[in-house]
GROMACS .gro file of C-alpha atoms in nm:
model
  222
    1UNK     CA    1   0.000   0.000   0.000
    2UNK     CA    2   0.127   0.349  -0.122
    3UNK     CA    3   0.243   0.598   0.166
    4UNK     CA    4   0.321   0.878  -0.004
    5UNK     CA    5   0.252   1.090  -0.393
    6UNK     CA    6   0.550   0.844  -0.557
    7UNK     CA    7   0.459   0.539  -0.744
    8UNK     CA    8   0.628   0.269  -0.459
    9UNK     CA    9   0.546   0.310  -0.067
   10UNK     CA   10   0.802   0.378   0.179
   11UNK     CA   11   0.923   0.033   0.230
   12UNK     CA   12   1.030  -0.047  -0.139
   13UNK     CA   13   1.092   0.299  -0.264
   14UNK     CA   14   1.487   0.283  -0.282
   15UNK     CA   15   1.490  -0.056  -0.455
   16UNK     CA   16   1.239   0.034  -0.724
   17UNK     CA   17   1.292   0.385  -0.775
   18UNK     CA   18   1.604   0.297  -1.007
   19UNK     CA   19   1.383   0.067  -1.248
   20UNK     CA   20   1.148   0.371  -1.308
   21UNK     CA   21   1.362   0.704  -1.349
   22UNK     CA   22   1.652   0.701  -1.618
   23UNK     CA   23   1.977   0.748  -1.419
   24UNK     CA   24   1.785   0.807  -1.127
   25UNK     CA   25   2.158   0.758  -0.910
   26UNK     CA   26   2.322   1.027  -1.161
   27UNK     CA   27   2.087   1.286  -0.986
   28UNK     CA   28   2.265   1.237  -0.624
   29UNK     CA   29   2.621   1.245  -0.766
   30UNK     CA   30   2.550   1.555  -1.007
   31UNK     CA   31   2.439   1.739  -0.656
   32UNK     CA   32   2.727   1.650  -0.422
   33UNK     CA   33   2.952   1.726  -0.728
   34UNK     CA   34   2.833   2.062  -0.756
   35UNK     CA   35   2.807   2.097  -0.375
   36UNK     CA   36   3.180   1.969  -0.337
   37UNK     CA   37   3.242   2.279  -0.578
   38UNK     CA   38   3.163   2.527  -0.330
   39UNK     CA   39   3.473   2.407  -0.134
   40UNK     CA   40   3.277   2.471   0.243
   41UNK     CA   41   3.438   2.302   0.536
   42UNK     CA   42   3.053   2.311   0.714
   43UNK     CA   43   2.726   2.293   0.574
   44UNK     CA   44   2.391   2.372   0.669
   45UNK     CA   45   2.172   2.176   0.408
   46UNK     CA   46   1.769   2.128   0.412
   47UNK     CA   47   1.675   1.838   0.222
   48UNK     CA   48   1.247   1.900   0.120
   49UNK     CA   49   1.072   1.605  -0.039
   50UNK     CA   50   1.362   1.408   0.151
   51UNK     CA   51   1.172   1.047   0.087
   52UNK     CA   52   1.431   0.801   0.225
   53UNK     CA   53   1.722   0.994   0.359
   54UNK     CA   54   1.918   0.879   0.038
   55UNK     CA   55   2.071   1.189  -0.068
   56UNK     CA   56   2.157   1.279   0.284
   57UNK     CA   57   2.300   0.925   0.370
   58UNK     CA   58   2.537   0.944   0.030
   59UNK     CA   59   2.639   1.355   0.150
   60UNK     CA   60   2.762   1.235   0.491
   61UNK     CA   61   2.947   0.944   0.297
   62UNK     CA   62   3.065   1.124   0.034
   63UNK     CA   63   3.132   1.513   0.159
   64UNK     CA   64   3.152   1.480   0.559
   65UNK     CA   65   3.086   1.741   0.765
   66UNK     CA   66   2.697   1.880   0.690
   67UNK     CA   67   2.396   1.950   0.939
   68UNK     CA   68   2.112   1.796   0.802
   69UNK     CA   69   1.720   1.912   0.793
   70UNK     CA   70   1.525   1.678   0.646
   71UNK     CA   71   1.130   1.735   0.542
   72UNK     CA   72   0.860   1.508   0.380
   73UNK     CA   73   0.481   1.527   0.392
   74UNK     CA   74   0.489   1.155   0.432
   75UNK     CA   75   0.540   1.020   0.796
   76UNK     CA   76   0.652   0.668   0.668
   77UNK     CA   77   0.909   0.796   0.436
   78UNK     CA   78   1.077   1.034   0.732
   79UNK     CA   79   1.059   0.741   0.954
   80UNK     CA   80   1.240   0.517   0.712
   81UNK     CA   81   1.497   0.803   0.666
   82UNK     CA   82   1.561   0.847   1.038
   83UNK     CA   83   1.581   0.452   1.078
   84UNK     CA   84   1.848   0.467   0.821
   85UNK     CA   85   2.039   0.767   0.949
   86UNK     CA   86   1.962   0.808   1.342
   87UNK     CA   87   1.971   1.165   1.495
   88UNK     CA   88   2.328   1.267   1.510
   89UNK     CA   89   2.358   1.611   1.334
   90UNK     CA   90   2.011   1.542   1.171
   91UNK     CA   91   1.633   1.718   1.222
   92UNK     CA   92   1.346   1.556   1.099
   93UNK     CA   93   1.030   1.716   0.991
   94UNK     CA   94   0.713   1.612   0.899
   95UNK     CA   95   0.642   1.903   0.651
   96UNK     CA   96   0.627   1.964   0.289
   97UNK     CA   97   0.759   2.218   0.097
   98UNK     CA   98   0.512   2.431   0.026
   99UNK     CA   99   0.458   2.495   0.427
  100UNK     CA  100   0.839   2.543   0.493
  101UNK     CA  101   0.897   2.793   0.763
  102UNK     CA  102   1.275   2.853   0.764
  103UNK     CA  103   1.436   3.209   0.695
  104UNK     CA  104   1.792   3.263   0.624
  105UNK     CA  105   1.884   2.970   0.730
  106UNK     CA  106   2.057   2.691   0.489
  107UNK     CA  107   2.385   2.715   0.268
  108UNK     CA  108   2.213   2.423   0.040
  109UNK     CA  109   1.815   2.366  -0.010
  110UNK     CA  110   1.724   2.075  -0.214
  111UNK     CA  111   1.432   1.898  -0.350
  112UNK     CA  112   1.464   1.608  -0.594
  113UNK     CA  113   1.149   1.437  -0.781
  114UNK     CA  114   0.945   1.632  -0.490
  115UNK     CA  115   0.779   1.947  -0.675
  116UNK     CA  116   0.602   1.788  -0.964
  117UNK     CA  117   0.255   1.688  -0.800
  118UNK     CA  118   0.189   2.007  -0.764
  119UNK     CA  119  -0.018   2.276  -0.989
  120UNK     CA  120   0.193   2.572  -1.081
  121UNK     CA  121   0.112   2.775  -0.811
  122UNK     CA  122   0.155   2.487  -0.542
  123UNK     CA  123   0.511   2.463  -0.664
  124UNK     CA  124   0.596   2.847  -0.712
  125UNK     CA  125   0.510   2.830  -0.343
  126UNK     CA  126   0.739   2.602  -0.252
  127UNK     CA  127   1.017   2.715  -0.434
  128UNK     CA  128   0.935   3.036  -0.297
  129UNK     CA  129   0.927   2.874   0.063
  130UNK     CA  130   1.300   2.726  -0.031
  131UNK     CA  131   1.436   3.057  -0.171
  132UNK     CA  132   1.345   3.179   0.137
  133UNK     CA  133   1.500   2.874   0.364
  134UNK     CA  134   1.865   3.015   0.211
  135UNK     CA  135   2.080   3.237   0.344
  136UNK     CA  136   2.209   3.507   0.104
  137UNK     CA  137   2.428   3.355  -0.175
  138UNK     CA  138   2.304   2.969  -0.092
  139UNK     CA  139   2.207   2.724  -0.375
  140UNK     CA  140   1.920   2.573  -0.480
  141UNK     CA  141   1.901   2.233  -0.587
  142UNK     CA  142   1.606   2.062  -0.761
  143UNK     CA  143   1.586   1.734  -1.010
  144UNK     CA  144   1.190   1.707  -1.143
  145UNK     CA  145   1.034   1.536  -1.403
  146UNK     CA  146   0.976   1.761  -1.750
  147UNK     CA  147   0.772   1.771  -1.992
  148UNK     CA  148   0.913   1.781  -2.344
  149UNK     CA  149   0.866   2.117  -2.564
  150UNK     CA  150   0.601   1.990  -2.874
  151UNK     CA  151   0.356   1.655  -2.880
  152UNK     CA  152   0.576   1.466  -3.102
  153UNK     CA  153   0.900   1.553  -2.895
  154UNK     CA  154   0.684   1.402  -2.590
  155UNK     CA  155   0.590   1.114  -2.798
  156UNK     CA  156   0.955   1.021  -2.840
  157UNK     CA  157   1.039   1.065  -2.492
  158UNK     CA  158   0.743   0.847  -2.402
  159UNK     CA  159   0.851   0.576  -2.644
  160UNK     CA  160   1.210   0.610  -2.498
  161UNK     CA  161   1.083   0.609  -2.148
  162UNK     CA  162   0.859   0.286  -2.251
  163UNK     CA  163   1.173   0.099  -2.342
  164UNK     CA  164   1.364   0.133  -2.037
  165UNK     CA  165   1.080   0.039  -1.833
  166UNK     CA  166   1.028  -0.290  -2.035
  167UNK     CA  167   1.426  -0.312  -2.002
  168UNK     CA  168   1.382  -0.309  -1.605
  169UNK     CA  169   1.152  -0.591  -1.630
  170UNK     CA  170   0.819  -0.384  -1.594
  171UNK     CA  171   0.525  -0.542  -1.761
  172UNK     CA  172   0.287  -0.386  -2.004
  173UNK     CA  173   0.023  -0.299  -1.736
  174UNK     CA  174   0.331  -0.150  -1.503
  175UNK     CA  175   0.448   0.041  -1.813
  176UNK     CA  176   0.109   0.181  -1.894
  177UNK     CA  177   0.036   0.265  -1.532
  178UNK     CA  178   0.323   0.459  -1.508
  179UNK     CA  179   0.299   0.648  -1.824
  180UNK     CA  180  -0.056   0.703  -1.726
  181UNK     CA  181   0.072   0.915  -1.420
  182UNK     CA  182   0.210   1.187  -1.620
  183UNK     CA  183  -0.064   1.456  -1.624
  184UNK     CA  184  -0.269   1.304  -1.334
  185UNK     CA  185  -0.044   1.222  -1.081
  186UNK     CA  186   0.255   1.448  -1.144
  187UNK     CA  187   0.242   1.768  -1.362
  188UNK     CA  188   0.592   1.756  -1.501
  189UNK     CA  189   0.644   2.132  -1.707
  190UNK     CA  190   0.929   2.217  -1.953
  191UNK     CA  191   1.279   2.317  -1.891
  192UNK     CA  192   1.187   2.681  -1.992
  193UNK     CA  193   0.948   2.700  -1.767
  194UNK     CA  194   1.122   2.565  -1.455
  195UNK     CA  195   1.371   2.839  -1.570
  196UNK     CA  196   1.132   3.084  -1.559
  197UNK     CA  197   0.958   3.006  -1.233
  198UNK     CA  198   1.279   2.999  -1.023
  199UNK     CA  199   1.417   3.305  -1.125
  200UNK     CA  200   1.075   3.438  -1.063
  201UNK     CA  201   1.095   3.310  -0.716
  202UNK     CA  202   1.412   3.596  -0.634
  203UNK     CA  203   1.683   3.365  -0.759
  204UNK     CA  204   1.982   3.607  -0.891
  205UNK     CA  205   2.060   3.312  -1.140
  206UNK     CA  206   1.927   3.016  -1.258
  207UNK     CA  207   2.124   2.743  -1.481
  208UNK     CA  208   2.065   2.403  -1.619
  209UNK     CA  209   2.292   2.117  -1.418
  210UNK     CA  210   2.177   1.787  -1.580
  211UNK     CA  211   1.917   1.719  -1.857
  212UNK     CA  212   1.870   1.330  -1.985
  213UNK     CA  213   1.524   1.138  -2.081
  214UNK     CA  214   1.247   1.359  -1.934
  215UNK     CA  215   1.423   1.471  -1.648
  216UNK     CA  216   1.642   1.751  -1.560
  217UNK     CA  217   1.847   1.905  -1.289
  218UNK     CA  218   1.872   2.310  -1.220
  219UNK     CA  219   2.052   2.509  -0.893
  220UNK     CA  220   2.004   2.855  -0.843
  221UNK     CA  221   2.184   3.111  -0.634
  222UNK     CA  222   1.967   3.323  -0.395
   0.00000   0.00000   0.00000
C-alpha cells in the first residue's frame, strides 16, 4: 500500500525507484559534485521532499561534515529516513515544501522528484518557501520530471521512457500505469518553464545542471 505521492510506498521505494527514473543515481552524484564545488568546510543543508534519507545518507558518505534538515509530507518515508540515518547532526520534519517555515537559514536547499505533483502555483510556493530557507548567496538544488517542448518531442520521450521500463523488467500494465501518471499524478512542465519560475521566485541566477530522458536538474543562487 502506497504511503506517499511516488509510485512505490516507503518500504520499497529505494529498490524500485532505479527501475522507473533514467539514471535516477546520476541525480545524487550531479548534486554532491556541484556541492563539493563550493569548497565549504561546514554545511547547513535542508533536504524538502527528503523520501528516504538517500541523498543525505550518500552527503555524509561522500562530503563529511553537513547539518542535516530533512522534510517530507509523508510520515513513513521520514521514519524510514531516520531509521536509516539516526539523529546525530540530523532534524526531521514532517512538513512539505510548500509549508516550509525557515528564513535565512541553509547554505544548500534541495528537492529532488518532490515538486512535480503540484499545480503551478503549489510549486511556485514552494520554491518560494525554499528561496526563502537560504541564506544570502546559498544554492538551490532541484531534479523534477519535464515535460518535453512539442507533442511529437513528448511522444519520443514516451517511447524512450517505454523501453527502459520494459528493459527493467516492468510489464505492459506497469508500463502503462506509469505512463498514465504523467498529467494526473505528477504535472511535469518544460525546462523553460522551470527556468522561468525559479528566477521568478528571487533567484539572482538560474542554470541548467543535468538534462537526460524527461528529467532535468537546475541550482540557483539566492
Amino acid at each position: 500500500m502506497k504511503d506517499n505521492l511516488s509510485a512505490y510506498s516507503s518500504d520499497d521505494y529505494d529498490s524500485r525507484v532505479s527501475t522507473v527514473l533514467p539514471y535516477y543515481k546520476e541525480f545524487h552524484f550531479q548534486i554532491l559534485d556541484l556541492v563539493k564545488a563550493l569548497n565549504k568546510d561546514e554545511i547547513k543543508w535542508l533536504d524538502t521532499g527528503c523520501g528516504t534519507g538517500s541523498l543525505a545518507q550518500k552527503a555524509l558518505e561522500f562530503l563529511g561534515n553537513i547539518d542535516f534538515t530533512l522534510c517530507d509530507p509523508s510520515k513513513n518515508m521520514l521514519q524510514t529516513a531516520e531509521n536509516k540515518l539516526g539523529n546525530e547532526h540530523i532534524q526531521y520534519y514532517n512538513i512539505a515544501s510548500q509549508d516550509l517555515s525557515f528564513e535565512n537559514e541553509f547554505d544548500i536547499v534541495t528537492a529532488v522528484q518532490s515538486h512535480h505533483y503540484f499545480d503551478i502555483e503549489t510549486r511556485k510556493k514552494a520554491t518560494e518557501c525554499c528561496f526563502k530557507a537560504l541564506k544570502e548567496s546559498g544554492i538551490y538544488i532541484t531534479f523534477e520530471n519535464v515535460a518535453l517542448s512539442t507533442t511529437q518531442s513528448e511522444s519520443i520521450g514516451i517511447n524512450r521512457w517505454k523501453s527502459f521500463l520494459e528493459s527493467n523488467g516492468k510489464t505492459e500494465e506497469e508500463v502503462q500505469s506509469h505512463i498514465n501518471r504523467r498529467g494526473t499524478e505528477v504535472f511535469p512542465i518544460t525546462i523553460e518553464k522551470h527556468l522561468k519560475l525559479i528566477k521568478e521566485c528571487g533567484f539572482k541566477s538560474v542554470d541548467i545542471l543535468w538534462t537526460s530522458y524527461m528529467q532535468a536538474g537546475f541550482f540557483a543562487i539566492k
